[in-house]
Coordinates of C-alpha atoms in Angstrom, one line a residue:
X93 CA 45.5 21.6 -56.5
X94 CA 41.9 20.4 -56.5
X95 CA 40.1 18.5 -53.9
X96 CA 40.7 14.8 -53.8
X97 CA 38.4 11.8 -53.7
X98 CA 40.4 10.0 -50.9
X99 CA 43.0 11.4 -48.6
X100 CA 45.1 8.8 -46.8
X101 CA 46.7 10.1 -43.6
X102 CA 49.9 8.2 -43.1
X103 CA 52.4 7.1 -45.8
X104 CA 53.8 4.1 -44.0
X105 CA 53.1 0.4 -44.8
X106 CA 49.3 0.5 -44.2
X107 CA 48.8 3.8 -46.0
X108 CA 50.9 2.6 -48.9
X109 CA 48.9 -0.6 -49.2
X110 CA 45.7 1.4 -49.3
X111 CA 47.1 3.7 -52.0
X112 CA 48.2 0.7 -54.0
X113 CA 44.8 -0.9 -53.9
X114 CA 43.1 2.4 -54.9
X115 CA 45.4 2.8 -57.8
X116 CA 44.7 -0.7 -58.9
X117 CA 41.0 -0.4 -58.6
X118 CA 40.0 3.2 -59.4
X119 CA 38.9 4.4 -62.8
X120 CA 39.2 8.0 -64.0
X121 CA 38.6 10.6 -62.9
X122 CA 40.1 9.9 -59.5
X123 CA 42.5 11.8 -57.2
X124 CA 44.3 10.4 -54.2
X125 CA 46.3 12.3 -51.7
X126 CA 48.8 10.5 -49.5
X127 CA 49.8 12.6 -46.5
X128 CA 53.1 11.8 -44.9
X129 CA 54.8 14.0 -42.4
X130 CA 58.3 12.7 -43.1
X131 CA 58.0 12.8 -46.9
X132 CA 59.4 9.3 -47.3
X133 CA 56.8 6.8 -48.4
X134 CA 56.4 3.1 -47.7
X135 CA 58.6 3.1 -44.7
X136 CA 57.0 4.2 -41.4
X137 CA 58.5 3.1 -38.1
X138 CA 58.7 -0.6 -39.2
X139 CA 60.9 -0.1 -42.2
X140 CA 62.2 3.5 -42.2
X141 CA 64.8 3.6 -39.5
X142 CA 65.5 -0.1 -39.8
X143 CA 69.1 -1.4 -40.3
X144 CA 70.4 -4.4 -42.2
X145 CA 70.6 -6.3 -38.9
X146 CA 66.9 -6.0 -38.4
X147 CA 65.1 -8.9 -40.0
X148 CA 61.4 -9.5 -40.7
X149 CA 59.8 -11.8 -38.2
X150 CA 57.8 -13.6 -40.9
X151 CA 59.4 -15.7 -43.7
X152 CA 59.4 -14.1 -47.2
X153 CA 56.6 -16.5 -48.3
X154 CA 54.2 -14.7 -46.0
X155 CA 55.1 -11.1 -46.8
X156 CA 53.4 -10.4 -50.2
X157 CA 51.7 -7.1 -50.1
X158 CA 49.0 -8.3 -52.5
X159 CA 46.3 -10.6 -51.1
X160 CA 45.7 -12.0 -54.6
X161 CA 49.3 -12.9 -55.3
X162 CA 51.0 -14.6 -52.3
X163 CA 54.3 -15.2 -54.1
X164 CA 54.8 -11.6 -55.2
X165 CA 57.4 -10.6 -52.6
X166 CA 59.4 -13.8 -53.1
X167 CA 59.6 -13.1 -56.9
X168 CA 60.4 -9.5 -56.4
X169 CA 63.1 -10.1 -53.8
X170 CA 64.5 -13.3 -55.1
X171 CA 64.6 -14.6 -51.5
X172 CA 63.9 -18.2 -50.6
X173 CA 60.3 -18.6 -49.4
X174 CA 61.6 -19.5 -45.9
X175 CA 64.2 -16.7 -45.7
X176 CA 63.9 -13.8 -43.2
X177 CA 64.7 -10.7 -45.2
X178 CA 66.1 -7.5 -43.8
X179 CA 63.5 -4.8 -43.0
X180 CA 65.0 -2.1 -45.3
X181 CA 64.6 -4.5 -48.2
X182 CA 60.9 -4.8 -47.5
X183 CA 60.6 -1.0 -47.3
X184 CA 62.1 -0.8 -50.8
X185 CA 59.6 -3.4 -51.9
X186 CA 56.6 -1.4 -50.8
X187 CA 58.0 1.7 -52.4
X188 CA 58.5 -0.2 -55.7
X189 CA 55.0 -1.6 -55.5
X190 CA 53.5 1.9 -55.1
X191 CA 55.6 3.3 -58.0
X192 CA 54.5 0.4 -60.2
X193 CA 50.8 0.8 -59.2
X194 CA 51.0 4.5 -60.0
X195 CA 52.6 3.9 -63.4
X196 CA 49.9 1.2 -64.2
X197 CA 46.9 3.2 -63.0
X198 CA 44.2 4.1 -65.4
X199 CA 44.6 7.4 -67.3
X200 CA 43.2 10.1 -65.1
X201 CA 43.8 8.4 -61.8
X202 CA 46.2 10.7 -60.0
X203 CA 48.3 10.3 -56.8
X204 CA 49.8 13.2 -55.0
X205 CA 52.2 13.2 -52.1
X206 CA 51.4 15.9 -49.4
X207 CA 54.3 16.5 -47.0
X208 CA 52.8 17.5 -43.8
X209 CA 51.4 16.3 -40.4
X210 CA 47.6 16.1 -40.0
X211 CA 46.5 17.6 -36.7
X212 CA 42.7 17.4 -37.0
X213 CA 39.9 16.1 -39.1
X214 CA 36.4 17.6 -39.5
X215 CA 33.4 16.2 -41.4
X216 CA 31.3 18.9 -43.1
X217 CA 29.3 19.4 -46.2
X218 CA 29.2 15.7 -47.1
X219 CA 33.0 15.6 -47.1
X220 CA 36.2 15.7 -45.0
X221 CA 38.4 18.6 -44.1
X222 CA 41.9 17.7 -42.9
X223 CA 43.9 20.4 -41.2
X224 CA 47.7 20.2 -41.3
X225 CA 50.0 21.5 -38.6
X226 CA 51.5 24.1 -41.0
X227 CA 48.0 25.7 -41.6
X228 CA 47.1 24.1 -44.9
X229 CA 43.8 22.3 -45.3
X230 CA 43.0 19.4 -47.6
X231 CA 39.4 18.6 -48.6
X232 CA 38.4 15.1 -49.6
X233 CA 35.2 13.1 -50.1
X234 CA 36.5 10.5 -47.7
X235 CA 39.6 9.8 -45.7
X236 CA 41.6 6.8 -44.5
X237 CA 43.5 7.0 -41.2
X238 CA 46.5 4.8 -41.7
X239 CA 48.3 5.9 -38.6
X240 CA 50.3 2.7 -37.9
X241 CA 51.7 2.0 -34.5
X242 CA 50.9 4.9 -32.1
X243 CA 53.5 5.9 -29.4
X244 CA 52.5 5.4 -25.8
X245 CA 53.0 7.8 -23.0
X246 CA 56.1 7.8 -20.8
X247 CA 55.9 5.4 -17.8
X248 CA 53.7 6.9 -15.1
X249 CA 56.2 7.0 -12.4
X250 CA 58.3 9.7 -10.8
X251 CA 61.1 10.4 -13.3
X252 CA 63.4 12.7 -11.3
X253 CA 64.0 14.9 -14.4
X254 CA 65.0 11.9 -16.6
X255 CA 62.3 12.5 -19.2
X256 CA 63.6 16.0 -19.9
X257 CA 67.2 15.0 -20.0
X258 CA 69.3 13.7 -23.0
X259 CA 69.8 10.4 -21.1
X260 CA 66.2 9.3 -22.0
X261 CA 64.8 8.5 -25.4
X262 CA 61.1 7.8 -26.0
X263 CA 61.7 5.5 -28.9
X264 CA 64.8 3.7 -30.3
X265 CA 63.6 5.0 -33.7
X266 CA 64.1 8.7 -32.8
X267 CA 66.9 10.3 -34.7
X268 CA 70.1 9.9 -32.6
X269 CA 68.4 7.7 -30.0
X270 CA 71.5 5.5 -29.7
X271 CA 74.2 8.1 -30.5
X272 CA 76.7 9.1 -27.9
X273 CA 76.5 6.1 -25.7
X274 CA 80.0 5.2 -24.6
X275 CA 80.9 1.7 -25.9
X276 CA 81.6 0.3 -22.4
X277 CA 78.7 2.0 -20.6
X278 CA 75.5 0.2 -19.5
X279 CA 72.2 0.9 -21.2
X280 CA 68.6 0.2 -20.1
X281 CA 66.1 -0.8 -22.6
X282 CA 62.5 -0.7 -21.4
X283 CA 60.6 -3.8 -22.7
X284 CA 61.8 -7.2 -23.8
X285 CA 60.0 -7.7 -27.1
X286 CA 61.0 -7.5 -30.7
X287 CA 61.7 -3.7 -30.5
X288 CA 64.1 -4.3 -27.6
X289 CA 65.8 -7.1 -29.7
X290 CA 66.3 -4.8 -32.7
X291 CA 67.7 -2.1 -30.4
X292 CA 70.2 -4.5 -28.8
X293 CA 71.3 -5.6 -32.2
X294 CA 71.8 -2.0 -33.3
X295 CA 73.9 -1.3 -30.2
X296 CA 76.0 -4.4 -31.0
X297 CA 76.4 -3.3 -34.6
X298 CA 77.8 0.0 -33.3
X299 CA 80.5 -1.8 -31.3
X300 CA 78.8 -1.5 -27.9
X301 CA 80.5 -3.7 -25.3
X302 CA 78.7 -2.6 -22.1
X303 CA 75.9 -4.5 -20.4
X304 CA 72.4 -4.0 -22.0
X305 CA 69.6 -4.3 -19.4
X306 CA 66.2 -5.3 -20.7
X307 CA 63.5 -4.5 -18.1
X308 CA 59.9 -5.5 -18.5
X309 CA 57.1 -6.6 -16.3
X310 CA 57.2 -10.2 -17.3
X311 CA 60.8 -10.5 -18.5
X312 CA 59.6 -12.6 -21.5
X313 CA 61.7 -12.7 -24.7
X314 CA 60.2 -13.5 -28.1
X315 CA 60.3 -17.2 -29.0
X316 CA 62.3 -18.2 -32.1
X317 CA 61.0 -19.5 -35.4
X318 CA 61.6 -23.2 -36.0
X319 CA 62.1 -25.2 -39.2
X320 CA 59.2 -24.8 -41.7
X321 CA 56.6 -27.5 -41.3
X322 CA 53.0 -28.1 -42.4
X323 CA 50.2 -26.6 -40.4
X324 CA 48.7 -28.7 -37.5
X325 CA 45.1 -27.4 -37.0
X326 CA 44.1 -27.5 -33.4
X327 CA 40.6 -28.9 -32.7
X328 CA 38.9 -26.1 -30.7
X329 CA 36.0 -27.6 -28.8
X330 CA 34.9 -25.7 -25.7
X331 CA 34.6 -22.0 -26.1
X332 CA 36.4 -19.3 -24.2
X333 CA 40.1 -18.8 -23.3
X334 CA 40.3 -22.2 -21.5
X335 CA 39.1 -24.0 -24.6
X336 CA 41.7 -22.2 -26.8
X337 CA 44.5 -23.1 -24.4
X338 CA 43.4 -26.7 -24.2
X339 CA 43.3 -27.0 -28.0
X340 CA 46.8 -25.7 -28.3
X341 CA 48.2 -28.0 -25.7
X342 CA 46.5 -31.0 -27.3
X343 CA 47.9 -30.1 -30.7
X344 CA 51.4 -29.8 -29.2
X345 CA 51.0 -33.2 -27.4
X346 CA 50.1 -34.8 -30.7
X347 CA 53.0 -33.3 -32.7
X348 CA 55.7 -32.3 -30.2
X349 CA 56.1 -28.7 -31.5
X350 CA 53.8 -25.8 -30.6
X351 CA 54.8 -23.7 -33.6
X352 CA 52.8 -25.4 -36.3
X353 CA 49.7 -25.5 -34.1
X354 CA 50.1 -21.8 -33.3
X355 CA 50.6 -20.9 -36.9
X356 CA 47.6 -22.9 -38.0
X357 CA 45.4 -20.6 -35.9
X358 CA 46.5 -17.5 -37.9
X359 CA 43.7 -17.7 -40.5
X360 CA 41.0 -18.2 -37.9
X361 CA 42.2 -16.1 -35.0
X362 CA 39.9 -13.2 -35.8
X363 CA 36.9 -15.5 -35.9
X364 CA 37.9 -17.0 -32.6
X365 CA 38.5 -13.6 -31.1
X366 CA 35.1 -12.3 -32.3
X367 CA 33.3 -15.3 -30.7
X368 CA 34.8 -14.7 -27.3
X369 CA 32.6 -12.7 -24.9
X370 CA 33.9 -9.3 -23.8
X371 CA 34.6 -10.7 -20.4
X372 CA 36.7 -13.5 -21.9
X373 CA 38.6 -11.1 -24.1
X374 CA 39.4 -9.0 -21.1
X375 CA 40.5 -12.1 -19.3
X376 CA 42.8 -13.0 -22.2
X377 CA 44.3 -9.5 -22.1
X378 CA 44.9 -9.6 -18.3
X379 CA 46.4 -13.1 -18.1
X380 CA 47.6 -14.4 -21.5
X381 CA 48.5 -11.4 -23.7
X382 CA 52.2 -11.2 -22.8
X383 CA 52.6 -15.0 -23.3
X384 CA 50.6 -15.0 -26.5
X385 CA 52.7 -12.1 -28.0
X386 CA 56.1 -13.8 -27.4
X387 CA 54.8 -16.9 -29.1
X388 CA 53.0 -15.2 -31.9
X389 CA 55.6 -12.6 -32.7
X390 CA 58.8 -14.6 -33.0
X391 CA 62.4 -13.9 -33.8
X392 CA 64.1 -15.1 -37.0
X393 CA 66.5 -18.0 -36.3
X394 CA 69.6 -15.8 -37.0
X395 CA 68.3 -13.1 -34.6
X396 CA 67.5 -15.7 -32.0
X397 CA 71.0 -17.1 -32.2
X398 CA 72.5 -13.6 -31.8
X399 CA 70.3 -12.9 -28.7
X400 CA 71.3 -16.3 -27.2
X401 CA 75.0 -15.3 -27.6
X402 CA 74.4 -11.9 -26.0
X403 CA 72.7 -13.6 -23.0
X404 CA 75.3 -16.3 -22.8
X405 CA 78.1 -13.8 -22.6
X406 CA 76.2 -11.8 -20.0
X407 CA 76.1 -8.7 -22.2
X408 CA 72.3 -8.9 -22.3
X409 CA 70.6 -9.1 -18.9
X410 CA 66.8 -9.6 -18.8
X411 CA 65.0 -8.4 -15.7
X412 CA 61.4 -9.1 -14.9
X413 CA 59.9 -6.4 -12.7
X414 CA 57.8 -3.2 -12.3
X415 CA 59.4 0.2 -12.6
X416 CA 59.0 2.3 -9.4
X417 CA 60.9 5.4 -10.3
X418 CA 63.6 7.0 -12.4
X419 CA 66.2 9.5 -11.4
X420 CA 69.5 11.3 -12.3
X421 CA 72.7 10.9 -10.4
X422 CA 76.1 12.2 -11.4
X423 CA 75.5 12.0 -15.1
X424 CA 73.9 8.6 -15.0
X425 CA 70.3 7.5 -15.3
X426 CA 68.9 5.5 -12.4
X427 CA 66.0 3.1 -12.6
X428 CA 64.4 1.7 -9.5
X429 CA 62.3 -1.4 -10.0
X430 CA 60.7 -4.1 -8.0
X431 CA 61.5 -7.6 -9.3
X432 CA 58.6 -9.9 -10.1
X433 CA 57.8 -11.9 -7.0
X434 CA 60.0 -9.8 -4.7
X435 CA 59.1 -6.9 -2.4
X436 CA 62.6 -5.4 -2.4
X437 CA 63.4 -2.5 -4.7
X438 CA 66.5 -2.8 -6.9
X439 CA 68.5 -0.3 -8.8
X440 CA 70.0 -0.1 -12.3
X441 CA 72.3 2.6 -13.5
X442 CA 73.1 3.4 -17.1
X443 CA 74.3 6.0 -19.6
X444 CA 71.0 5.9 -21.5
X445 CA 67.4 4.7 -21.0
X446 CA 65.5 3.9 -24.2
X447 CA 61.8 3.1 -24.2
X448 CA 61.4 -0.1 -26.3
X449 CA 57.9 -1.0 -25.0
X450 CA 56.4 -0.6 -28.5
X451 CA 53.1 1.0 -29.5
X452 CA 50.3 2.0 -27.2
X453 CA 48.0 -0.9 -26.3
X454 CA 45.0 1.2 -25.5
X455 CA 43.5 4.6 -26.5
X456 CA 44.1 5.8 -23.0
X457 CA 47.9 5.6 -23.7
X458 CA 47.8 7.4 -27.0
X459 CA 49.0 11.0 -27.2
X460 CA 48.4 11.5 -31.0
X461 CA 46.6 14.8 -31.6
X462 CA 44.6 13.4 -34.5
X463 CA 43.2 10.6 -32.4
X464 CA 42.3 13.0 -29.6
X465 CA 40.6 15.3 -32.1
X466 CA 38.4 12.5 -33.5
X467 CA 37.4 11.3 -30.0
X468 CA 36.6 14.8 -28.8
X469 CA 34.3 15.4 -31.8
X470 CA 32.7 11.9 -31.5
X471 CA 33.7 11.2 -35.1
X472 CA 35.2 8.1 -33.6
X473 CA 34.3 6.1 -30.5
X474 CA 36.4 3.5 -28.7
X475 CA 35.8 -0.2 -29.1
X476 CA 34.4 -2.0 -26.1
X477 CA 37.9 -2.9 -24.9
X478 CA 39.2 0.6 -25.3
X479 CA 42.1 -0.7 -27.5
X480 CA 41.1 1.2 -30.6
X481 CA 38.2 2.6 -32.6
X482 CA 34.9 0.9 -33.1
X483 CA 34.5 0.1 -36.9
X484 CA 32.3 -1.8 -39.3
X485 CA 33.3 -4.7 -41.4
X486 CA 35.3 -2.7 -43.9
X487 CA 36.9 -0.4 -41.4
X488 CA 34.5 2.6 -41.5
X489 CA 34.5 4.4 -38.1
X490 CA 31.4 4.2 -36.0
X491 CA 30.4 7.5 -34.5
X492 CA 29.6 10.7 -36.2
X493 CA 31.7 10.3 -39.4
X494 CA 28.8 9.1 -41.5
X495 CA 30.9 6.5 -43.3
X496 CA 33.4 9.1 -44.5
X497 CA 36.3 8.0 -42.3
X498 CA 38.1 4.7 -42.4
X499 CA 41.0 3.1 -40.6
X500 CA 43.0 -0.1 -40.6
X501 CA 45.7 -1.8 -38.6
X502 CA 46.5 -1.1 -35.0
X503 CA 43.3 1.0 -34.4
X504 CA 41.2 -2.1 -35.2
X505 CA 43.1 -4.5 -32.9
X506 CA 40.4 -4.5 -30.2
X507 CA 37.8 -5.9 -32.6
X508 CA 40.0 -8.1 -34.7
X509 CA 43.0 -8.8 -32.5
X510 CA 45.2 -9.9 -35.4
X511 CA 45.4 -6.6 -37.2
X512 CA 49.0 -5.4 -37.3
X513 CA 51.0 -7.6 -39.7
X514 CA 51.2 -7.5 -43.4
X515 CA 48.9 -10.6 -44.1
X516 CA 46.1 -8.8 -42.2
X517 CA 47.0 -5.3 -43.4
X518 CA 46.9 -6.2 -47.1
X519 CA 43.4 -7.7 -46.7
X520 CA 42.1 -4.7 -44.8
X521 CA 43.6 -2.3 -47.4
X522 CA 41.9 -4.1 -50.2
X523 CA 38.5 -4.1 -48.4
X524 CA 38.8 -0.3 -47.6
X525 CA 39.8 0.5 -51.2
X526 CA 37.0 -1.6 -52.7
X527 CA 34.4 0.1 -50.5
X528 CA 35.7 3.5 -51.4
X529 CA 35.8 2.9 -55.1
X530 CA 32.3 1.5 -55.0
X531 CA 30.8 4.3 -52.9
X532 CA 32.6 7.2 -54.6
X533 CA 31.6 6.4 -58.1
X534 CA 31.0 10.1 -59.1
X535 CA 33.9 12.5 -59.7
X536 CA 34.5 15.2 -57.1
X537 CA 33.7 18.9 -57.6
X538 CA 36.5 21.2 -58.6
X539 CA 37.3 23.2 -55.4
X540 CA 40.6 24.4 -54.2
X541 CA 42.8 23.1 -51.5
X542 CA 43.4 26.0 -49.2

């Protein structure tokens, strides 16, 4: 094995999209390494452990992985443009796209899969050295950190031994996270967003009959997609968060449905976000983020109907409150929380507590060793909001990396805000690939991978 031109750390959706774009653009001789700890490509958390009951939260027409061919996924899948396709199908699509791009790549353009977990990155000798947890090292002229959604830390409350017990799972996507829960037992899902919804549907698919408690600070469930309609562009006048909210309200008043107005903001959200002052961005995060997320990241109509049935029957109970502590008592998990607007502490008991709060929302919450290594070496620096890394226009890390390290997706959310869904990821992936192909025009030297 010889050194590579580009090493991509992470073989999920974002890493796959970068690899596809490099394969489509590169000319020989070129070598690409795709490093994935699980060995299975194009899946990641979003599409790897997904079940047939888990649907995409964007219609098929918006899910093409190619920014220059918006109808690609619809043609590949045969789905109607307004259909909400199962997540495993989309994982298969990304894998097929990568396979096809590899087969069509120019002669001499090579892609190799490296099964392993990157633990640290160093910049030296005008290149990048990536250390894997098993002791191997990979040398590249540049690297792309496609780390996807990063897990957050456990809730910072007394846990009474719960976190070390089998009654707690840090993610519903862990192997066996929902196994062994008695069908009639109660379960506590931390969070009330799309991850919680998918987990509740998984429990239902397993024949679960007990009460499912969804506990989050605001108790807000994702909204539901409506019938497809044309965009209604809001007129954004005054700057700042107040101007944005006023524009949305005016568009709804004119048309009667907030969804088209909200969707029409999608292509310009990054521009609006970049024009807000840092103070206004922080204000948005403090007061509006939770409400924005449940309107922006909506449920498919079929999923919304299933959730409505669960709530109507009482099987899904949504609680708004702040966790005070956890504990163990007689084989049950105990959660103490303070309901929103109430000073009294209440108790929930369950056979399992599953953290469904989703990815970390700030670097302070991230416990990924590679992220910590980059920050410690100053190869990456936080953005001004502390949500991710500071980057340039094409995703190159600001700091001491010298333009050799790039990222996309969640780690750019502080600067771009809209940075986690396929329409944004595919555009970022193309920009990163184009920059790398243009800058790495000379073949790499023949040195060995240790």
